[in-house]
Short mmCIF file of C-alpha atoms and ligand atoms in Angstrom, two decimals:
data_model
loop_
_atom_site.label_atom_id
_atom_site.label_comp_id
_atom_site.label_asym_id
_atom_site.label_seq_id
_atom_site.Cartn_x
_atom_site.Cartn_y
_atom_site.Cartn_z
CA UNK L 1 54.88 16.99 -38.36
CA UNK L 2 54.97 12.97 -38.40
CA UNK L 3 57.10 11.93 -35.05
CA UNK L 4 57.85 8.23 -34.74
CA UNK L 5 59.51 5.78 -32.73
CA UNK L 6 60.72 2.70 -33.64
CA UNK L 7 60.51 0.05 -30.67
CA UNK L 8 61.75 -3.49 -30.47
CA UNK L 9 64.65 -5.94 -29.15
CA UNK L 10 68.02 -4.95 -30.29
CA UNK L 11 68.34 -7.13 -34.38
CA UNK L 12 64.99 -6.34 -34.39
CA UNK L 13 65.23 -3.99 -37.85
CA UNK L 14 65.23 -0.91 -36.59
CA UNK L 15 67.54 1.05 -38.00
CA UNK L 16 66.91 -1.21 -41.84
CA UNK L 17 63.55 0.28 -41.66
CA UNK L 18 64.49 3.45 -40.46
CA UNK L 19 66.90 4.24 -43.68
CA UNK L 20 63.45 3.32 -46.28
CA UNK L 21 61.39 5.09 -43.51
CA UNK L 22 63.25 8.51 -43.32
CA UNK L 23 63.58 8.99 -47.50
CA UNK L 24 60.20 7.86 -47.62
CA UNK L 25 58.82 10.67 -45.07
CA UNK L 26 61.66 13.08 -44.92
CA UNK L 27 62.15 12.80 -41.80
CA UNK L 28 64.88 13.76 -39.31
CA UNK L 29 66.57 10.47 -37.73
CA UNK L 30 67.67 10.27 -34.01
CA UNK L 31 69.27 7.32 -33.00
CA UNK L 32 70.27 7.55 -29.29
CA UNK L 33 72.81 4.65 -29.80
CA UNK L 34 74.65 6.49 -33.10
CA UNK L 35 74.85 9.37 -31.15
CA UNK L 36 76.18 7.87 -28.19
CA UNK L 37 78.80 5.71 -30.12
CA UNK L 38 79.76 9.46 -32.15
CA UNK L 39 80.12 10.90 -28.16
CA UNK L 40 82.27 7.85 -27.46
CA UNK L 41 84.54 8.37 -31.53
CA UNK L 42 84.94 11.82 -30.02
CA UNK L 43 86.44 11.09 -26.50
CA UNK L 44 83.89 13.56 -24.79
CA UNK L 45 82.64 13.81 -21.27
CA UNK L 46 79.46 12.17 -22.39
CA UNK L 47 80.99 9.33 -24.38
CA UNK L 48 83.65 8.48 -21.45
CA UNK L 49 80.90 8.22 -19.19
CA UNK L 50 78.54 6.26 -21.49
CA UNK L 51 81.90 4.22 -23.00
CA UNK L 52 81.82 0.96 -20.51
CA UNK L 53 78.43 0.65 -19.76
CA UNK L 54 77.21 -0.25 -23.76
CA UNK L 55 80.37 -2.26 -23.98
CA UNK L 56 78.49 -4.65 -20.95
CA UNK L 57 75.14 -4.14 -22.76
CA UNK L 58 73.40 -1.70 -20.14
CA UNK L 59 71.59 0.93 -20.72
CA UNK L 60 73.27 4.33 -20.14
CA UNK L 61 71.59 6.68 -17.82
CA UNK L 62 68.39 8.75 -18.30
CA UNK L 63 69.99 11.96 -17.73
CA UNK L 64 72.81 11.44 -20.28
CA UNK L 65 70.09 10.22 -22.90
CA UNK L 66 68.51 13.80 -21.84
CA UNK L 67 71.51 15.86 -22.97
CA UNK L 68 72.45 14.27 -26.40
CA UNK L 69 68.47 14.11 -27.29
CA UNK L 70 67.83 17.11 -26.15
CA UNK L 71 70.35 19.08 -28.01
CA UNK L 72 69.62 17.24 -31.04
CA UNK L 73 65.70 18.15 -31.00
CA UNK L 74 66.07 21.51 -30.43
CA UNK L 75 68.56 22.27 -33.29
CA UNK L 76 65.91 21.27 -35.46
CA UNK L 77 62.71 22.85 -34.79
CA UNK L 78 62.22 23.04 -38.48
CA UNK L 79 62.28 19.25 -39.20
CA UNK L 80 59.63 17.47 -41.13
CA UNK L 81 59.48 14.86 -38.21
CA UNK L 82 61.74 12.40 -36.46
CA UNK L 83 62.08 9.00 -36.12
CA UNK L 84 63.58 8.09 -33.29
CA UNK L 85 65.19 4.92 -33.49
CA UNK L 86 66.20 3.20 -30.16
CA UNK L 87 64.28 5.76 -27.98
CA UNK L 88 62.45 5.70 -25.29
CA UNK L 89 64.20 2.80 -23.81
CA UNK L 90 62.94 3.68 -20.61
CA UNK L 91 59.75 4.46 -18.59
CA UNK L 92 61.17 8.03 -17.46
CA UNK L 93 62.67 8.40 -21.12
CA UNK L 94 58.95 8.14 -22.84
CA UNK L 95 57.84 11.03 -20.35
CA UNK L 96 60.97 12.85 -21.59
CA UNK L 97 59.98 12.30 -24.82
CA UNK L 98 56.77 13.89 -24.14
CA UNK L 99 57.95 17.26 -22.45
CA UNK L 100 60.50 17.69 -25.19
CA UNK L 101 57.42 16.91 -28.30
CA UNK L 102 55.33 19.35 -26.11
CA UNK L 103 58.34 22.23 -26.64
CA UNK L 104 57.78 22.00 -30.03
CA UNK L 105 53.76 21.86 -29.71
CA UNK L 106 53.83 18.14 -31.24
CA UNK L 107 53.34 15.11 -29.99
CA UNK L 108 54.53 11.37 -30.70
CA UNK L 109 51.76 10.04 -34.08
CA UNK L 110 53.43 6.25 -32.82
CA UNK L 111 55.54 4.04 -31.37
CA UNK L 112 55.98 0.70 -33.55
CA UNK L 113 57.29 -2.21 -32.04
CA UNK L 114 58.99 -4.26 -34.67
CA UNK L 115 58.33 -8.12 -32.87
CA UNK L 116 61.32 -10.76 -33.06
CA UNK L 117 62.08 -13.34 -30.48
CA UNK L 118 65.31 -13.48 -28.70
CA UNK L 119 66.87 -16.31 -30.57
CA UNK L 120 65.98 -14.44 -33.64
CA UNK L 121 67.51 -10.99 -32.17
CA UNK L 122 70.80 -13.23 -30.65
CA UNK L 123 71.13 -15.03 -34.37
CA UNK L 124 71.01 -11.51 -36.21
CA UNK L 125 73.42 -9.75 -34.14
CA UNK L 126 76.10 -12.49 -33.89
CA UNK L 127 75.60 -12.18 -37.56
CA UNK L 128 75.82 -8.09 -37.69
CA UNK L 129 78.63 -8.19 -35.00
CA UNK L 130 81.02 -10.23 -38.15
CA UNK L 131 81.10 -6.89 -40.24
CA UNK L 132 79.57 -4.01 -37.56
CA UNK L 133 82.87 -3.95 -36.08
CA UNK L 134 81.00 -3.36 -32.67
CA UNK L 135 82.40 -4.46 -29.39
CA UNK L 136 78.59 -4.62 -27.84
CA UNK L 137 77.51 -7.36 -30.73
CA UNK L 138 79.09 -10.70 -28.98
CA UNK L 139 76.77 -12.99 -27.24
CA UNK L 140 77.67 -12.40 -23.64
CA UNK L 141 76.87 -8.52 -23.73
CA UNK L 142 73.95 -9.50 -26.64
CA UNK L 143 72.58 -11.73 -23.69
CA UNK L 144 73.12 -8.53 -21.19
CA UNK L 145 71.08 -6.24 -23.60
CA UNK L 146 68.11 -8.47 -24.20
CA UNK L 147 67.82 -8.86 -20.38
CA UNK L 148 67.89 -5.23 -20.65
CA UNK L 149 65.23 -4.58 -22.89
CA UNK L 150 63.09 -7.27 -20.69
CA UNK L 151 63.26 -5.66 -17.54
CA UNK L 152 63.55 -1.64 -18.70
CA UNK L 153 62.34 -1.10 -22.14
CA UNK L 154 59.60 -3.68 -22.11
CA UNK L 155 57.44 -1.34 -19.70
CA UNK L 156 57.72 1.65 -22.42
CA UNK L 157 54.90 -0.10 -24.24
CA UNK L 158 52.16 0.40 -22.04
CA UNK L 159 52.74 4.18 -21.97
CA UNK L 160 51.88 3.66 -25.23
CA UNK L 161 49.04 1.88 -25.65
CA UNK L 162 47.76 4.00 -22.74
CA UNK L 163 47.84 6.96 -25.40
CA UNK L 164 46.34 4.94 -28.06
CA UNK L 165 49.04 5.74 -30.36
CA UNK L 166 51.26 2.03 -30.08
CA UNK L 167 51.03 -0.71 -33.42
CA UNK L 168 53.09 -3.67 -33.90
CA UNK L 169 54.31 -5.44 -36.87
CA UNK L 170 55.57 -9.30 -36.76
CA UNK L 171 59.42 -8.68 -37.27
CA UNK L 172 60.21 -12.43 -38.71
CA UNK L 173 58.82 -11.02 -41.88
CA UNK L 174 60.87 -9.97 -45.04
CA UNK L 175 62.17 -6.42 -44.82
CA UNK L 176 59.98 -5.44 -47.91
CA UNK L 177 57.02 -6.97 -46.01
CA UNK L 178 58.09 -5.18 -42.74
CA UNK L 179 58.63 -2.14 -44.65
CA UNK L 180 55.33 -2.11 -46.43
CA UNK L 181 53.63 -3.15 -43.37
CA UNK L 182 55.20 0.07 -41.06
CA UNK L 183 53.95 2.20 -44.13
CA UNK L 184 49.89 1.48 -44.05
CA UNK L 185 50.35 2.01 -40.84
CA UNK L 186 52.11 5.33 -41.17
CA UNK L 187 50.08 6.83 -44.03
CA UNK L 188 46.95 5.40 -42.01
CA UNK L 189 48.27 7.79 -38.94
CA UNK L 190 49.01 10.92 -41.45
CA UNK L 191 45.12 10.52 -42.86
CA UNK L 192 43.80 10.97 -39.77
CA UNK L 193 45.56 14.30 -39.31
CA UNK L 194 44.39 17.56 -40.23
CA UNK L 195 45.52 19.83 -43.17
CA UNK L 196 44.80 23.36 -42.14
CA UNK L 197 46.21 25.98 -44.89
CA UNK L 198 45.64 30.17 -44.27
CA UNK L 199 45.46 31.80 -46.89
CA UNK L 200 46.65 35.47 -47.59
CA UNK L 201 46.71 38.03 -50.18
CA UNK L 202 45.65 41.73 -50.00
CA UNK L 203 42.09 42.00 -50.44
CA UNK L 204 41.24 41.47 -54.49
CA UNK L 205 43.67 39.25 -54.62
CA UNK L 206 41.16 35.86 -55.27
CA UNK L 207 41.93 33.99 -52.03
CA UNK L 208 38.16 34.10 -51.05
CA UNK L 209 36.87 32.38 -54.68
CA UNK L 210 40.21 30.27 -54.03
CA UNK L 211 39.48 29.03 -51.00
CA UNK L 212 36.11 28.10 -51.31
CA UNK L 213 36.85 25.88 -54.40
CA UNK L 214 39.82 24.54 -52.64
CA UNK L 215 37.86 23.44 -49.18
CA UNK L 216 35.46 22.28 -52.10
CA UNK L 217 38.04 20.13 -53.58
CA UNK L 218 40.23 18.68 -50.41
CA UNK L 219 36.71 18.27 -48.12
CA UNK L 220 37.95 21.14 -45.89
CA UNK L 221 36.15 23.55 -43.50
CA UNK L 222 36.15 27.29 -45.07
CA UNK L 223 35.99 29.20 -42.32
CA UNK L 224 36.03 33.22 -43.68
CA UNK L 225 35.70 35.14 -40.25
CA UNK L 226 34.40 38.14 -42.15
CA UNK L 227 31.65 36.47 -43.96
CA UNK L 228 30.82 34.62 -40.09
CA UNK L 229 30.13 37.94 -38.88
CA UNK L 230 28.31 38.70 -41.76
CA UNK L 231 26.08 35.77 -40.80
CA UNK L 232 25.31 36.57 -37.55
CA UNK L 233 24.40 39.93 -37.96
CA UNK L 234 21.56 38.95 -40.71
CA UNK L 235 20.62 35.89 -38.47
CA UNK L 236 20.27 38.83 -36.06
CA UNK L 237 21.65 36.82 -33.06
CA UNK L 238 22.80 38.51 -30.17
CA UNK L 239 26.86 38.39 -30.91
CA UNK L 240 25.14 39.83 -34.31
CA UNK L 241 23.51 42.79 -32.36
CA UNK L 242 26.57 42.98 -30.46
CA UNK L 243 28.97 43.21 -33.71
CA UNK L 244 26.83 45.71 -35.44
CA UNK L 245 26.20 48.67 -32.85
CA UNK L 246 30.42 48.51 -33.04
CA UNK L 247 30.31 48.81 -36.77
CA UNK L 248 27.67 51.52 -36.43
CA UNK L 249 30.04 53.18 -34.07
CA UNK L 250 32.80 52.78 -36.72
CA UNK L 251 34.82 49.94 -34.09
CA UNK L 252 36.49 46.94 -34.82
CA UNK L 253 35.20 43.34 -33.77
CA UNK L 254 37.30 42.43 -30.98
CA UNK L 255 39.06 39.35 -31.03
CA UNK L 256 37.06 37.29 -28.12
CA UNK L 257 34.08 38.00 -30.48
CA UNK L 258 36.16 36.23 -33.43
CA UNK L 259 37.71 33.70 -31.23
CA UNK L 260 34.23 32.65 -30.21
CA UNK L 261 32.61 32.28 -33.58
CA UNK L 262 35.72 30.27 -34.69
CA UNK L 263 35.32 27.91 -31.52
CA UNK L 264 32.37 27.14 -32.39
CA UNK L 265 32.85 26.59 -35.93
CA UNK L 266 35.61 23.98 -35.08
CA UNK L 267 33.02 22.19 -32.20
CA UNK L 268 30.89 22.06 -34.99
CA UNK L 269 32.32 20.51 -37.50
CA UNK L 270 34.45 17.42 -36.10
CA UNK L 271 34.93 14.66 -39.24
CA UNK L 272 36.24 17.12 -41.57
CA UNK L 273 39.71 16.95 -43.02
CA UNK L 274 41.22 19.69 -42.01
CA UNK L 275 40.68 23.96 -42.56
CA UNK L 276 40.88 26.68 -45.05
CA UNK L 277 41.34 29.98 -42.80
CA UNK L 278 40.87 33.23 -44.68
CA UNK L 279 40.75 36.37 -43.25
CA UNK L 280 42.09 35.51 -40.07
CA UNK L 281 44.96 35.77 -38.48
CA UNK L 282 45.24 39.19 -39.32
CA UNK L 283 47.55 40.14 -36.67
CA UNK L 284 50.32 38.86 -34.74
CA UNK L 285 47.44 38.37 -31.50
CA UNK L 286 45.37 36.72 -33.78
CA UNK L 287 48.17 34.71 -34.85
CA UNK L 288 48.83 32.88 -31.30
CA UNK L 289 45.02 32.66 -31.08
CA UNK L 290 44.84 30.33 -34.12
CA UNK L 291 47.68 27.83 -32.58
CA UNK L 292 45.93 27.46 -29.11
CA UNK L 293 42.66 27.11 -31.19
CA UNK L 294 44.14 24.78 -33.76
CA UNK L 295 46.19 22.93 -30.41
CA UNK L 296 43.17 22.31 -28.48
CA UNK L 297 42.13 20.01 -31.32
CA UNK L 298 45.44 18.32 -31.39
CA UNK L 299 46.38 20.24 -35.00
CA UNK L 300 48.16 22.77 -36.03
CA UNK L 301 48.82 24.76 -39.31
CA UNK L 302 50.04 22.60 -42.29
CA UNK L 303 50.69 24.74 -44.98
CA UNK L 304 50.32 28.51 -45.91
CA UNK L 305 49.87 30.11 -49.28
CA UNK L 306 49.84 34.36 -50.20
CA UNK L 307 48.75 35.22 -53.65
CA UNK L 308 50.62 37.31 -54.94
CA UNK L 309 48.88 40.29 -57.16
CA UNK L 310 50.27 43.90 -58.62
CA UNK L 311 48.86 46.65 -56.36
CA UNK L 312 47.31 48.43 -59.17
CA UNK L 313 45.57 45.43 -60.83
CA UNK L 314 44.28 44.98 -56.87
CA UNK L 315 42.76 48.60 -56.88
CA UNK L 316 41.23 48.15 -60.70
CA UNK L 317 39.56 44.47 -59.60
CA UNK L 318 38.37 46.25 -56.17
CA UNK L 319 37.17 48.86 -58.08
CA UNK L 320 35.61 46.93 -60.31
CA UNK L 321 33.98 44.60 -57.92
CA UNK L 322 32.72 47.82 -56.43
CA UNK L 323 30.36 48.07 -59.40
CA UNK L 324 28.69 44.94 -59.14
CA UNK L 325 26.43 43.27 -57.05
CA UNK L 326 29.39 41.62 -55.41
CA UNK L 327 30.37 44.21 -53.54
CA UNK L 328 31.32 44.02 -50.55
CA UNK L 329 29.98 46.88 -48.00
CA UNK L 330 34.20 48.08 -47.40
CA UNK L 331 34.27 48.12 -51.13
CA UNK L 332 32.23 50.86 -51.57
CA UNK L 333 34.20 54.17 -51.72
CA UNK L 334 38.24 54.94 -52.40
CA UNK L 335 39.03 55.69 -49.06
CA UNK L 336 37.83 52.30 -47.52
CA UNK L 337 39.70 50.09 -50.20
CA UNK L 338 42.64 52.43 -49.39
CA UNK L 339 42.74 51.86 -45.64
CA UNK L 340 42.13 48.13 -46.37
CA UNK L 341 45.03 47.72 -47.82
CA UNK L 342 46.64 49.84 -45.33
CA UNK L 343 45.65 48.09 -42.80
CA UNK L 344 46.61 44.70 -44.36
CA UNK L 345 50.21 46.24 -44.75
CA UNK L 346 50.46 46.97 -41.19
CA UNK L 347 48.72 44.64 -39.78
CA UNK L 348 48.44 41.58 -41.63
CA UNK L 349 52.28 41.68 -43.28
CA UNK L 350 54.10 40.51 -39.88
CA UNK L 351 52.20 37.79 -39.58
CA UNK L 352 53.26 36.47 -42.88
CA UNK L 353 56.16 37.10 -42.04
CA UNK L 354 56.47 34.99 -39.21
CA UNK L 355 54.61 32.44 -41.05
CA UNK L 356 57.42 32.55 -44.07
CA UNK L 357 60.01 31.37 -40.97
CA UNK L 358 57.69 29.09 -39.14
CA UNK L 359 55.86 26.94 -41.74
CA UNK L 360 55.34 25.53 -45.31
CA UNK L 361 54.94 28.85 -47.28
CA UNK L 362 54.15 29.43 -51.04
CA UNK L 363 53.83 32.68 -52.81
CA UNK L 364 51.80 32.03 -55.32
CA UNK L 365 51.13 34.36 -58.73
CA UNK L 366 47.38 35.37 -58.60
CA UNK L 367 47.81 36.71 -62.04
CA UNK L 368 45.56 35.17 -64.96
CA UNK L 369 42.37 33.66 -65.15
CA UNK L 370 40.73 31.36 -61.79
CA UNK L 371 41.25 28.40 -62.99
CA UNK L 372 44.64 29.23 -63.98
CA UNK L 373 45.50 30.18 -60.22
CA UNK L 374 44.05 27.25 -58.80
CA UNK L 375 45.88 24.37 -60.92
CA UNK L 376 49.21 26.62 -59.37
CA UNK L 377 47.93 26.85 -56.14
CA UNK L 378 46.38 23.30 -56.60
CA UNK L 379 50.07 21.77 -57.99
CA UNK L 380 51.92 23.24 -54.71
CA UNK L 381 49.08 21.75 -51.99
CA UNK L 382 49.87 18.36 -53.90
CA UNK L 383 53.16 18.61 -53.92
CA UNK L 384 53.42 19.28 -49.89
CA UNK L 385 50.82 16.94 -49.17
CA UNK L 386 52.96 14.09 -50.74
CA UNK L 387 55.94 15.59 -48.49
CA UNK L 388 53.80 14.88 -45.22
CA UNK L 389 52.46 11.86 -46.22
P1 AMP O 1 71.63 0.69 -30.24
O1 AMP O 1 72.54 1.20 -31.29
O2 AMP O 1 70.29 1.38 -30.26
O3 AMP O 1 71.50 -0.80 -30.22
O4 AMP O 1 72.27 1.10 -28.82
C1 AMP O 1 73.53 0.62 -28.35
C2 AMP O 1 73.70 0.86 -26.88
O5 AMP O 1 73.64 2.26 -26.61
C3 AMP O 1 72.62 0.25 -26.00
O6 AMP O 1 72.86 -1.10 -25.68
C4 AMP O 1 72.71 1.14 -24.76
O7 AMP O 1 73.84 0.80 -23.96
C5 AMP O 1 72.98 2.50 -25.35
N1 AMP O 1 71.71 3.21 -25.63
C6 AMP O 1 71.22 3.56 -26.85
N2 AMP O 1 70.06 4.22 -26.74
C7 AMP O 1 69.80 4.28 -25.41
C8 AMP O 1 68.72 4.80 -24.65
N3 AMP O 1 67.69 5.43 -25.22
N4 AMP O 1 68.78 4.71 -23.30
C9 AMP O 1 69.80 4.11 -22.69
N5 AMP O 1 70.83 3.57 -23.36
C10 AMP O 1 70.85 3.63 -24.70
#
């Protein structure tokens, strides 16, 4: 998710740069002062309230902006991003912003004050106010909002550069130049983010060869919780001891064992570009376990892929693995590939379910040859990549 805010003195640009902005990203656009004016078109209790104080250039109050940004967020969870254009205006309204980001376990990437001086904002809007056809773009109220933005918007800044996450651009420039200048800055922000995909598939299906040359090819972290316990039970350490007397005894890792190893893994390797999970989640616990884990590193999931493969050519390649030196220890007799992919289909199929409704999801054919599954698989990573960024 890319969240932005566009900051600056009313005739700054804002809402120029937002249209170029919002195609460019695909983001969702909230502009607090189009959806006030739409309250105000519609006669409601929110508009009649709001109605006289924009027509003397104040700012309406916090708790209004609350209600019609609220409502707005929360009807779409699923967006790319926003851009908020015209918000926070205020001190309390950039800790709003916050708690309402922090619903939807996301923050604010920036804040980007677009620079003009007042003459320059007073010229532009006695120029926008011949054709806008709106009552607040005359000079007295023009006046009224810039003292406005002085006194209460001003402020917001600082809350930003606090966070680290505030840039500004000189707004006397072009609008190409403007434009260009907001977008290094943007794609800068997005290259800093992670990329985590999890990958899925019943077991045979190719996502462990698939994921290792995709973390191969992207400069991701594979982490494959199955072959981590592997590890530490030949490096005979003592989570190692501890996982194989429950294997001996024929029990399953539990997860504080995984949650642990993958902990670690992340503390370990900071400066990568993101993660290639296999093998876990594998249940819905599991599931919530990988967005605190991913959360505590200020990331979440970015995109998740299943390959998709015929049951029977999964027993014949399991089965075939089974005779090589390949094999896996759980590949070794019917029954175990059997309740593998029995436990998969209980287990494991919720999750991707709830994955389907929550995130970027691709089904991808695992039929054919490697390579042939990785320029699909390759083709759909590039293709939501360039949707992010
Ligand atoms: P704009 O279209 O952003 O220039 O906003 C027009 C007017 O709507 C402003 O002068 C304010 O009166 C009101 N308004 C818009 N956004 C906000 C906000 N976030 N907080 C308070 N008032 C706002």
């Amino acid at each position: 998710m890319l969240n932005i805010a566009l900051f600056g003195p009313p005739g700054a640009g804002k809402g120029t740069q937002s249209e170029f902005l919002l195609k460019k990203f695909n983001l969702f656009y909230i502009s607090t002062g189009d959806l006030l004016r739409k309250e105000i078109a519609e006669k409601t209790k929110l508009g009649l309230e709001a109605q006289n104080i924009i027509a003397s250039g104040g700012l309406v109050s916090d708790e209004i902006i609350v209600q019609i940004i609220e409502k707005t967020i929360t009807d779409n969870p699923n967006a790319n991003g926003f851009l908020f254009d015209g918000f926070p205006r205020t001190y309390v309204q950039a800790y709003i912003l916050e708690g309402l980001m922090l619903k939807l376990n996301t923050s604010l990437n920036c804040l980007i004050n677009i620079n003009v001086d007042e003459e320059e904002s007073v010229s532009r809007l006695l120029n926008r106010g011949k054709t806008s056809g709106r009552s607040d773009d005359n000079e007295k109220v023009i006046r009224n909002r810039l003292v406005e933005y002085d006194v209460k918007t001003r402020p917001v800044m600082q809350f930003y550069k606090d966070r680290g996450v505030y840039f500004e651009v000189d707004g006397h420039d072009s609008i190409e130049n403007v434009n260009k200048k907001i977008i290094n800055i943007l794609q800068d922000e997005l290259s800093k983010s992670l990329y985590n995909i999890v990958l899925f598939g019943y077991p045979g299906c190719g996502r462990g060869s698939q994921g290792k040359a995709l973390a191969e090819k992207y400069g991701l972290e594979y982490i494959a919780t199955g072959k981590m316990l592997e590890s530490e039970i030949e490096q005979k350490t003592e989570v190692g001891m501890k996982i194989l007397e429950l294997y001996e005894n024929g029990q399953l890792v539990p997860d504080e064992i995984v949650v642990q190893l993958i902990e670690k893994k992340l503390e370990n390797s900071k400066g990568v570009k993101g993660y290639i999970f296999k093998g876990f989640p594998r249940t819905l616990v599991q599931s919530y376990i990988l967005d605190g884990l991913l959360k505590k590193h200020g990331s979440k999931i970015s995109k998740v892929i299943e390959f998709e493969v015929p049951m029977l050519e999964l027993i014949n390649r399991l089965d075939a693995r089974s005779k090589t030196d390949k094999r896996m220890p759980y590949d070794s007799s019917t029954a175990k590939i059997v309740k593998r992919l029995q436990e998969h289909e209980k287990k494991t199929i919720p999750v991707i379910e709830k994955y389907e409704q929550l995130h970027d999801f691709k089904k991808i054919d695992g039929m054919g040859t490697f390579e042939e599954v990785f320029e699909r698989t390759v083709v759909d990573i590039e293709k939501s990549m360039r949707h992010t960024r």
